[in-house]
mmCIF file of C-alpha atoms and ligand atoms in Angstrom:
data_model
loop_
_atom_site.group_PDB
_atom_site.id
_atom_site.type_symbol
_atom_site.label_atom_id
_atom_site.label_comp_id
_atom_site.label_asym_id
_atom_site.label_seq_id
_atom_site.Cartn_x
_atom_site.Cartn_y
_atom_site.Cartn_z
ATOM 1 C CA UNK A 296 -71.760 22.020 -7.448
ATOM 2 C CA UNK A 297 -70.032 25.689 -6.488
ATOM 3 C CA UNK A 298 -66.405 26.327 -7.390
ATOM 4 C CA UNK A 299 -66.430 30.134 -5.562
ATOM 5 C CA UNK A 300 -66.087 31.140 -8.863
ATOM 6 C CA UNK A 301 -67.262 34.390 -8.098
ATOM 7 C CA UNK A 302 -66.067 34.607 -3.812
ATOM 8 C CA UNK A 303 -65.928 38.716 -3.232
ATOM 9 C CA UNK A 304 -67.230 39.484 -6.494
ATOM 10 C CA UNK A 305 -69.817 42.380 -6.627
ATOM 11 C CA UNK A 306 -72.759 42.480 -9.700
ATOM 12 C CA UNK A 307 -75.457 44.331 -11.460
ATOM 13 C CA UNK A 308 -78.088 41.539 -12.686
ATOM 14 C CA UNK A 309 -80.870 42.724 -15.370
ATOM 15 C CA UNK A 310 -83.211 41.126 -16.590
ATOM 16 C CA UNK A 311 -84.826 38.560 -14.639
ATOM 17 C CA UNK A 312 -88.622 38.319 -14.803
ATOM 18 C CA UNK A 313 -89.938 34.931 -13.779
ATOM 19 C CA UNK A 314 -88.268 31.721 -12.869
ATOM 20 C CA UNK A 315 -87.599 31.203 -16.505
ATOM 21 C CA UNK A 316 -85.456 34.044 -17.203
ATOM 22 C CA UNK A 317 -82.012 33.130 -18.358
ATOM 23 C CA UNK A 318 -81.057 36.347 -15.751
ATOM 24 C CA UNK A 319 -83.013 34.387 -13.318
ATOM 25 C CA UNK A 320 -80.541 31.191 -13.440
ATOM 26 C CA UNK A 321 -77.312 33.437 -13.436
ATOM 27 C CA UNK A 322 -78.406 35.151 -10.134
ATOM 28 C CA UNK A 323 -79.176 31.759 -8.285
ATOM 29 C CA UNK A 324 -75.568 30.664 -9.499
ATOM 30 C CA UNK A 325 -73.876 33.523 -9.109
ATOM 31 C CA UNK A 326 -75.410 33.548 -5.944
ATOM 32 C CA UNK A 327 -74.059 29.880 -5.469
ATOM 33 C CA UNK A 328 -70.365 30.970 -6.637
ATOM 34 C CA UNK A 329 -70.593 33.450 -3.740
ATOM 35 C CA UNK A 330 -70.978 36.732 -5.291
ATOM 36 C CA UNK A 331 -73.247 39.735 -4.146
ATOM 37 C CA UNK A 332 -75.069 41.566 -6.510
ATOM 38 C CA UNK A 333 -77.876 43.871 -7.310
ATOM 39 C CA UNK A 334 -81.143 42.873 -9.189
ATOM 40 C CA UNK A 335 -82.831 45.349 -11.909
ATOM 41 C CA UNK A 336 -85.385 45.282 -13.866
ATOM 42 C CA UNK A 337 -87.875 47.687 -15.889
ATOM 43 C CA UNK A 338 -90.221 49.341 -13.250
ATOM 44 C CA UNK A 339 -93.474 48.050 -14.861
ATOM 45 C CA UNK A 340 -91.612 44.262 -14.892
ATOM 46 C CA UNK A 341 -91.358 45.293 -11.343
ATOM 47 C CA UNK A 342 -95.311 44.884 -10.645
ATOM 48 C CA UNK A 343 -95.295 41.283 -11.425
ATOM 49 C CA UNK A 344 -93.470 41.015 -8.020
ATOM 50 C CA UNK A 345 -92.059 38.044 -8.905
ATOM 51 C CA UNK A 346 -88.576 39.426 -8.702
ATOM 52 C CA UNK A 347 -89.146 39.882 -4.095
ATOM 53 C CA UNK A 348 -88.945 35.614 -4.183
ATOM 54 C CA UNK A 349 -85.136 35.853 -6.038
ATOM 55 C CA UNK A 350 -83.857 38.873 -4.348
ATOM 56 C CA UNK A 351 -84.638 37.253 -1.057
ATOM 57 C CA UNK A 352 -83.446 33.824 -1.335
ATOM 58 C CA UNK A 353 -80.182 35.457 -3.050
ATOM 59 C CA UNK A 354 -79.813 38.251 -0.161
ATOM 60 C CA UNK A 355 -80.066 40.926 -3.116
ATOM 61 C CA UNK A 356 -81.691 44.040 -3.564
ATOM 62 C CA UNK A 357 -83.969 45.449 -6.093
ATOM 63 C CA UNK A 358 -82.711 48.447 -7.952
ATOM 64 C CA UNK A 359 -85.494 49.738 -10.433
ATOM 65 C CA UNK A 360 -84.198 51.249 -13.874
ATOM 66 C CA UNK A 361 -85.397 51.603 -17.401
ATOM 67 C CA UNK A 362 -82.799 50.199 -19.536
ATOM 68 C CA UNK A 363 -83.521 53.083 -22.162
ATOM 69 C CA UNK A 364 -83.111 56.363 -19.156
ATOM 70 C CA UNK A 365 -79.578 57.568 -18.339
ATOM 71 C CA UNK A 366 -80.798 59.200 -15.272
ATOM 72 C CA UNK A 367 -81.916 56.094 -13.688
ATOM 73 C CA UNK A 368 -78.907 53.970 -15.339
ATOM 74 C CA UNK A 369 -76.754 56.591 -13.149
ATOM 75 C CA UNK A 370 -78.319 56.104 -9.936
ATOM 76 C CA UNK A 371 -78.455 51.887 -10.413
ATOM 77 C CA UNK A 372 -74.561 52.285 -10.844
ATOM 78 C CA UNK A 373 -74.285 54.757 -8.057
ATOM 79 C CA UNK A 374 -76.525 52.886 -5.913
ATOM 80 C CA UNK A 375 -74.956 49.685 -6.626
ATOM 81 C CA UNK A 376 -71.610 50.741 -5.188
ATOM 82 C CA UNK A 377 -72.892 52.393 -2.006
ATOM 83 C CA UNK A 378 -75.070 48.993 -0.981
ATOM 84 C CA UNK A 379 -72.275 46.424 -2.245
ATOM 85 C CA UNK A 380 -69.824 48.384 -0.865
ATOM 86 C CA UNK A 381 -67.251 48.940 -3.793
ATOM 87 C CA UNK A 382 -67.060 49.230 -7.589
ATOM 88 C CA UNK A 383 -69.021 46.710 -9.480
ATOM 89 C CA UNK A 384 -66.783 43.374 -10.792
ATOM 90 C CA UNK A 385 -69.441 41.875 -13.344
ATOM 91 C CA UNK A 386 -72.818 43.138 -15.133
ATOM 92 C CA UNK A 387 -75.314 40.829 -17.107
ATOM 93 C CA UNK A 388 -77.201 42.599 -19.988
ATOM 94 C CA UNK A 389 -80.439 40.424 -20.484
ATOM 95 C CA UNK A 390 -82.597 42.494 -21.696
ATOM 96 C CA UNK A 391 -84.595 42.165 -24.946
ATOM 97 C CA UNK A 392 -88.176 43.732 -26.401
ATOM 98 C CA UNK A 393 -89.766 44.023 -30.422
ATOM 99 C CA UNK A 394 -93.206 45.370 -30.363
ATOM 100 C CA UNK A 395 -92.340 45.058 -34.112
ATOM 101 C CA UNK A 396 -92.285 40.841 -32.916
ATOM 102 C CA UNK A 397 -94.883 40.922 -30.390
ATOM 103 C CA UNK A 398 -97.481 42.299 -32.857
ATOM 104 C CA UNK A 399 -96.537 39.568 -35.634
ATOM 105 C CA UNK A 400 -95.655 42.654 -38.002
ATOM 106 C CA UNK A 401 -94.029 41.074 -41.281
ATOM 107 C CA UNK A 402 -90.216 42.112 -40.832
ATOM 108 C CA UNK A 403 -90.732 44.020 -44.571
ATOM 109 C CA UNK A 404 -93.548 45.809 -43.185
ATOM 110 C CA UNK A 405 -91.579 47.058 -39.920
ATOM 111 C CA UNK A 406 -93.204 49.689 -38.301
ATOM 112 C CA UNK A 407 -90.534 52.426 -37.269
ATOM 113 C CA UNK A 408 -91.857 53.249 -34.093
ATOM 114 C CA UNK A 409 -91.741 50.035 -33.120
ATOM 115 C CA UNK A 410 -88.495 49.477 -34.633
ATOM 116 C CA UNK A 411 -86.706 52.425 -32.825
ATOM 117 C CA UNK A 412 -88.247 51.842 -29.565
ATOM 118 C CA UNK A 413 -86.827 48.221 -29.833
ATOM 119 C CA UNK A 414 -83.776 49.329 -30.714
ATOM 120 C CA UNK A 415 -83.614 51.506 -27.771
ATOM 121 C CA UNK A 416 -84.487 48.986 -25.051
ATOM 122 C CA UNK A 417 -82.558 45.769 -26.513
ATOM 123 C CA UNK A 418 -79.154 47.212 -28.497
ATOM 124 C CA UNK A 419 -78.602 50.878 -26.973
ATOM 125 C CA UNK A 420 -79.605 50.345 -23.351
ATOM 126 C CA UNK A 421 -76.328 48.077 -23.904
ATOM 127 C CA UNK A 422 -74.599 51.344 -24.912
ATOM 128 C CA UNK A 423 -75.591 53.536 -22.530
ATOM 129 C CA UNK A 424 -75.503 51.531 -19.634
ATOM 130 C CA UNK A 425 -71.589 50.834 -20.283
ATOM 131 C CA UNK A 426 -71.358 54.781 -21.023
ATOM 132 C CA UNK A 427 -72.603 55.228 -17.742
ATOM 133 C CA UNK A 428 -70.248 53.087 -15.937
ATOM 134 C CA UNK A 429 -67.374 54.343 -17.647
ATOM 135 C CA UNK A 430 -68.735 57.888 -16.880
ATOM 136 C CA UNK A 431 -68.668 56.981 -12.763
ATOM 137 C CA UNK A 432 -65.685 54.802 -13.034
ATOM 138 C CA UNK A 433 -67.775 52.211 -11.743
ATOM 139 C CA UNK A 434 -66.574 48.926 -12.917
ATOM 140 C CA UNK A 435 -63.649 47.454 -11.274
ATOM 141 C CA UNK A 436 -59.996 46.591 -13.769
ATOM 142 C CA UNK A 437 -60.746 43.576 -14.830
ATOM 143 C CA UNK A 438 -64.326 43.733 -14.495
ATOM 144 C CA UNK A 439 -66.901 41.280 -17.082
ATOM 145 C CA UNK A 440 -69.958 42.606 -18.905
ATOM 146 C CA UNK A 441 -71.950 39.878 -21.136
ATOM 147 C CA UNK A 442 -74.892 40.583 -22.547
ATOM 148 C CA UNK A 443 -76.974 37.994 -24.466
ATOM 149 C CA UNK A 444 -77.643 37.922 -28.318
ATOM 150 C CA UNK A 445 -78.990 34.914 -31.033
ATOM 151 C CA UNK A 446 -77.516 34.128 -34.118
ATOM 152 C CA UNK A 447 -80.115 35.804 -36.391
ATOM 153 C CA UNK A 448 -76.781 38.656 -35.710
ATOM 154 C CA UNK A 449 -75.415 36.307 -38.659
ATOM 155 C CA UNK A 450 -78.019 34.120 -40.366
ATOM 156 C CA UNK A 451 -81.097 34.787 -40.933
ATOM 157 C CA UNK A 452 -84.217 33.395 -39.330
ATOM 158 C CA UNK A 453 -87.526 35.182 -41.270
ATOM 159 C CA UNK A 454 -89.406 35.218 -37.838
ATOM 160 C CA UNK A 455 -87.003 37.328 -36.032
ATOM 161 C CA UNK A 456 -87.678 40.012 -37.617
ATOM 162 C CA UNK A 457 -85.920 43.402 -36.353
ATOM 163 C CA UNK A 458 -84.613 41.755 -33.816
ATOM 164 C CA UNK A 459 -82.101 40.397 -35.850
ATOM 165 C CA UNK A 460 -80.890 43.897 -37.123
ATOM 166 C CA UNK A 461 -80.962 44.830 -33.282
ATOM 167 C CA UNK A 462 -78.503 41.613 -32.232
ATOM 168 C CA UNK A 463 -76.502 43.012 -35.023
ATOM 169 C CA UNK A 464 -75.683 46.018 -33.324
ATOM 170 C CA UNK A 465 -75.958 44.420 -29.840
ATOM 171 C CA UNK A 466 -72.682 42.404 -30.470
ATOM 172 C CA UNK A 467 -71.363 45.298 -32.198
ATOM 173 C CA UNK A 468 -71.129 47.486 -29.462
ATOM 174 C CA UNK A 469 -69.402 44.954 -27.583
ATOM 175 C CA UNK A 470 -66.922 45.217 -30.007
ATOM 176 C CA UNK A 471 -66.418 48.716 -29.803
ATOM 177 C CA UNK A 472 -67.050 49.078 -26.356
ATOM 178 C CA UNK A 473 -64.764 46.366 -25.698
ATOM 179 C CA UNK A 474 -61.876 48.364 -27.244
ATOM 180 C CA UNK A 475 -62.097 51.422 -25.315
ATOM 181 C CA UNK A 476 -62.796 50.200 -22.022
ATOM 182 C CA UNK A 477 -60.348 47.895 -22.583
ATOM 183 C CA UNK A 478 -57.344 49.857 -23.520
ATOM 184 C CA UNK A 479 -58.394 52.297 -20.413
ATOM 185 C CA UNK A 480 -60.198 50.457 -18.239
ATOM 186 C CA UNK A 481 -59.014 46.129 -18.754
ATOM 187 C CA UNK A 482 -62.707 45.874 -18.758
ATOM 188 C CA UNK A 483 -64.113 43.002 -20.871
ATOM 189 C CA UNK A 484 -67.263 42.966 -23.113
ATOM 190 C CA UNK A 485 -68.554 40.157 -24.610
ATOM 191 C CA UNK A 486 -71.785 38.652 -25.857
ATOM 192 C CA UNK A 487 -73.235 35.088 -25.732
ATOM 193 C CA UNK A 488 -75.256 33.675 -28.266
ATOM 194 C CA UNK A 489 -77.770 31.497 -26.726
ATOM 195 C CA UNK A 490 -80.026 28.715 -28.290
ATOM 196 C CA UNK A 491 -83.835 29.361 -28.702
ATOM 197 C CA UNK A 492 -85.008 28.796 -25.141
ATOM 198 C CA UNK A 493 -88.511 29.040 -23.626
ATOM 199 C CA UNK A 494 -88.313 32.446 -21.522
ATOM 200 C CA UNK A 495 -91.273 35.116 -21.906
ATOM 201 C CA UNK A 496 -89.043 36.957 -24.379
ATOM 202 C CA UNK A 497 -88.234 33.601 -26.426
ATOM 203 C CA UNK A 498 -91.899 32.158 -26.784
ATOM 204 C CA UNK A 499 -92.738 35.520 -28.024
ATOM 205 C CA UNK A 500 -91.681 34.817 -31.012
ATOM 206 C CA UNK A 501 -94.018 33.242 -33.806
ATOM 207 C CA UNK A 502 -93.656 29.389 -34.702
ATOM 208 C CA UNK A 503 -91.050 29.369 -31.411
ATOM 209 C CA UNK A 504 -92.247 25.853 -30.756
ATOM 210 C CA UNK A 505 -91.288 24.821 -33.704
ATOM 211 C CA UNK A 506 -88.076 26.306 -34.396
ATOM 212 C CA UNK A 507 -86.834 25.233 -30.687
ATOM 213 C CA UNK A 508 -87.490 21.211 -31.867
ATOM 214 C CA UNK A 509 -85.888 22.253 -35.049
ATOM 215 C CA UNK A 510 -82.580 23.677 -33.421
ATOM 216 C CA UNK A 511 -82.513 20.467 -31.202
ATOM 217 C CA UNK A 512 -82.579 17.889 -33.783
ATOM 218 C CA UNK A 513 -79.601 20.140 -35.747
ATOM 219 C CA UNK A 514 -77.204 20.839 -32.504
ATOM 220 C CA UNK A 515 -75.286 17.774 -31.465
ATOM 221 C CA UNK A 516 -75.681 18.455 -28.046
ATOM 222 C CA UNK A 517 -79.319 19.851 -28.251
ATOM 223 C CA UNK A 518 -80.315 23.037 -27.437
ATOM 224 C CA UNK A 519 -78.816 25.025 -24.378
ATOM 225 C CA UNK A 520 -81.074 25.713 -21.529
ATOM 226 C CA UNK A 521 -81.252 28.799 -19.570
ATOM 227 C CA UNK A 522 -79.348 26.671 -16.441
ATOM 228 C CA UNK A 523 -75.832 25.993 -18.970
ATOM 229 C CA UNK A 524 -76.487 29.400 -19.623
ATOM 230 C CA UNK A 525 -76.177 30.786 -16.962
ATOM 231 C CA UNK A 526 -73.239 28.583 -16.212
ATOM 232 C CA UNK A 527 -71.259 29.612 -19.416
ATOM 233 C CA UNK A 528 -72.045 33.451 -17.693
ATOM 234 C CA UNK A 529 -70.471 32.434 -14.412
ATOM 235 C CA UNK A 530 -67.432 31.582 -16.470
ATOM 236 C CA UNK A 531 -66.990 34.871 -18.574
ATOM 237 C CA UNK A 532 -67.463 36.809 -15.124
ATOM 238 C CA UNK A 533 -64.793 34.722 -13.010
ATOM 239 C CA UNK A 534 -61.227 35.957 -13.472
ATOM 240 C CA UNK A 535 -60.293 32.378 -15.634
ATOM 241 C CA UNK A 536 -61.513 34.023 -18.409
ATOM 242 C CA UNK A 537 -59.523 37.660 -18.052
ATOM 243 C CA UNK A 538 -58.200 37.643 -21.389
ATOM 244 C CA UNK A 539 -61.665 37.088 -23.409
ATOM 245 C CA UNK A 540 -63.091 40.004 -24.520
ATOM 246 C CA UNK A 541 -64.615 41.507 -27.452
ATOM 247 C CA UNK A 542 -66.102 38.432 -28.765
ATOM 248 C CA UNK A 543 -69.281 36.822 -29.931
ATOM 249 C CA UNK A 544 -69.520 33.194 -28.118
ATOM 250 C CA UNK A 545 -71.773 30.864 -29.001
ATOM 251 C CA UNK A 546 -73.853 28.937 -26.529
ATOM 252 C CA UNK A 547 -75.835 26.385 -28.471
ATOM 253 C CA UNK A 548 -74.820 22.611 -28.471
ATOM 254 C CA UNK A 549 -72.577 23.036 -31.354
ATOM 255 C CA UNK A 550 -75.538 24.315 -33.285
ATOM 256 C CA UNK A 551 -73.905 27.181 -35.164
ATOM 257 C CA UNK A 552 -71.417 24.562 -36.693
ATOM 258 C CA UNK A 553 -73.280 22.540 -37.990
ATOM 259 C CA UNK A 554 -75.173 22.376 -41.429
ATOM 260 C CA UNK A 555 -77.643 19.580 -41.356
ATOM 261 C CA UNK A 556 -77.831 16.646 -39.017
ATOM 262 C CA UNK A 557 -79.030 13.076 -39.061
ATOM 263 C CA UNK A 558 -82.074 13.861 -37.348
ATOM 264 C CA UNK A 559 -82.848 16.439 -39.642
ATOM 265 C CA UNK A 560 -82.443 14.026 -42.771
ATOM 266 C CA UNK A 561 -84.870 11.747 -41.155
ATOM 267 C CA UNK A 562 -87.539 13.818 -40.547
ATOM 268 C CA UNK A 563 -87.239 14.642 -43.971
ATOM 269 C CA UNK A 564 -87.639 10.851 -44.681
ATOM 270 C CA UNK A 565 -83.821 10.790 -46.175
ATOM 271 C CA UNK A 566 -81.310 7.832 -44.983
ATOM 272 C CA UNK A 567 -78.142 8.973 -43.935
ATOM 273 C CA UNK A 568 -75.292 5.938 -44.348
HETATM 274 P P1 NAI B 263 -87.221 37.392 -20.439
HETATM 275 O O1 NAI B 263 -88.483 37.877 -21.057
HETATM 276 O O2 NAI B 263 -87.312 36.602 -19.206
HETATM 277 O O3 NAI B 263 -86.216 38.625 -20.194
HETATM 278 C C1 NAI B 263 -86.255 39.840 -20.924
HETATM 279 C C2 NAI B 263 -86.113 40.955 -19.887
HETATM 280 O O4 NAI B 263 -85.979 42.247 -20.485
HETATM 281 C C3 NAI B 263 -87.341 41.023 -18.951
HETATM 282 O O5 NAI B 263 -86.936 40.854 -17.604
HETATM 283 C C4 NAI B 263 -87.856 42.430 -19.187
HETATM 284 O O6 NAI B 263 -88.523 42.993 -18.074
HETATM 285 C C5 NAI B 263 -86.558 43.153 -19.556
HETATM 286 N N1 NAI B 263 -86.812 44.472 -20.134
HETATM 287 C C6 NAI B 263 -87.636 44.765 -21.178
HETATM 288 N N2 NAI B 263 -87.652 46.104 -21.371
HETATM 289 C C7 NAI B 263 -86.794 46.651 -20.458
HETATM 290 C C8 NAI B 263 -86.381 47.981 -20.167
HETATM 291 N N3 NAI B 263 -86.837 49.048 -20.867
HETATM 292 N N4 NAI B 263 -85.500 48.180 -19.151
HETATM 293 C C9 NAI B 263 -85.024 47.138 -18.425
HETATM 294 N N5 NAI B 263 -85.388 45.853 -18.655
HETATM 295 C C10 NAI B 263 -86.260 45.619 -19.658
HETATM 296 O O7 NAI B 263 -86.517 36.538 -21.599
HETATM 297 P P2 NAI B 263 -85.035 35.934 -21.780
HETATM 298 O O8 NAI B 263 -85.161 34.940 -22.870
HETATM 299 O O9 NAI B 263 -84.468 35.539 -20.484
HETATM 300 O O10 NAI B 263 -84.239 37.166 -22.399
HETATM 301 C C11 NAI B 263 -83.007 37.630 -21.919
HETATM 302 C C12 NAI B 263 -82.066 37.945 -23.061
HETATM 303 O O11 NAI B 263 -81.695 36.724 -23.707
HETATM 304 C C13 NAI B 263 -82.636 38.853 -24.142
HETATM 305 O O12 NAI B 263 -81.636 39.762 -24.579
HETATM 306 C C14 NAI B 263 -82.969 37.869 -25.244
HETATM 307 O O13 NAI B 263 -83.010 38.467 -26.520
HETATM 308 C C15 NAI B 263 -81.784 36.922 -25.101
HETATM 309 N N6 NAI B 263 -81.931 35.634 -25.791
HETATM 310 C C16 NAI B 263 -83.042 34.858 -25.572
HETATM 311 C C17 NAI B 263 -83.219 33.691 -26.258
HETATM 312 C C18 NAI B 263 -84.466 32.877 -26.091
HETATM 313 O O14 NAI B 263 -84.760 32.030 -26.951
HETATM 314 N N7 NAI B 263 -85.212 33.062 -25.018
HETATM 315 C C19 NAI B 263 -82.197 33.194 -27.224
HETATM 316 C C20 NAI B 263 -81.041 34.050 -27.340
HETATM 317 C C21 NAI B 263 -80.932 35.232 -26.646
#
């Protein structure tokens, strides 16, 4: 069901790959809530062509730009304006890469390369797109940025390797960010932390399988797919959450409160009372 959450609202979408992408849901719903927005996405994500099917049934266009160039973070935020017609009301950062992950490299054996490059495309791209906007004056008062993180930010989860450093500073620049384009700006930054869920980036990971049952039988609710995701995202961009900013939220059926779990015990062959 649409609420016209987002009725005259204009966006800059990253992120979405396939029909799986979590970037992928909040286009078709931002769509729904009656916003217009842009679509981005790495050039060589681009190729896959999958992209054409959403930015046609969402009337969208296609914007290339590496998340990790200025120069072409400058012209999506220039270009943006001149096609939607006005400065931009809400951007999604979804946008995550470890060659450090994708290789299986043990997180104390880290190759640096690897590390800095993924540090690049998934924490600073965060950085220097908002620079960028601020730069142009681009983003309307008011205006919502979210970009997605996991909890490995704040607990640790072996697998995640350098990822979990990059989160880290992910949701930190939110912070920071949040304060000065706040204070000049009213422009909110925040970051949602999403349950394990089975995107191209997510089943990346090593044992994913396993650790998405695991997370399910801990959060009350079960694990958050990429659809209540993208719903939670509609929310932070619509004006009934103006005064949220600078936060961390979590997005995970209650998961990151909770310590152990009935179902949990079980499986461990424990009886709960
Ligand atoms: P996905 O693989 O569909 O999306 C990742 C996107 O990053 C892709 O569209 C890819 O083309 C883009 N990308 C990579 N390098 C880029 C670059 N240099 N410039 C521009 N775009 C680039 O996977 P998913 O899961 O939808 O990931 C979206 C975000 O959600 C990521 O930040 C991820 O870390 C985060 N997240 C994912 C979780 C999961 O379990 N899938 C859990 C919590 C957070």
């Amino acid at each position: 069901m649409a609420y016209n959450l987002l009725k005259g609202k204009r966006g800059i979408i990253t992120g979405a790959l396939d029909q799986n992408s979590i970037a992928w849901k909040v286009a078709e719903k931002a769509h729904e809530e009656g916003a217009t927005f842009v679509l981005t996405n790495a050039p060589i994500a681009m190729r896959m062509g999958e992209i054409n099917s959403l930015a046609e049934k969402t009337n969208s266009q296609i914007i290339p730009a590496d998340a990790t160039n200025v120069d072409e973070l400058t012209n999506l935020f220039v270009q943006s304006q001149e096609i939607l017609g006005g400065k931009i009301d809400f951007v999604l950062h979804s946008i995550g890469m470890s060659i450090n992950i994708r290789k299986k490299i043990p997180y104390t054996d880290s190759n640096y390369d690897y590390y800095m490059k993924g540090l690049d495309v998934s924490a600073l791209s965060f950085h220097k797109m908002l620079s960028v906007a601020k730069k142009l004056d681009a983003i309307s008062e008011w205006g919502s940025v979210v970009a997605l993180t996991y909890m490995a930010a704040q607990r640790t989860y072996p697998f995640y390797t350098d990822m979990a450093d990059i989160k880290a500073m992910l949701e930190s620049i939110a912070r920071s960010f949040g304060y000065h384009y706040g204070v000049e700006k009213k422009v909110r930054i925040n970051t949602v932390s999403q349950s394990p869920t089975k995107t191209t980036a997510g089943t990346g990971i090593k044992g994913f399988g396993d650790f998405y049952d695991y997370a399910d039988a801990i959060a009350p609710l079960g694990n958050a797919d990429a659809e209540s995701c993208a719903d939670y995202c509609i929310t932070l961009f619509s004006d009934l959450t103006r005064m949220v900013t600078m936060q961390n939220l979590f997005h995970d059926g209650g998961y990151s409160s909770t310590g152990v779990s009935d179902a949990i015990m079980s499986k461990l062959g424990v009886e709960s009372k």
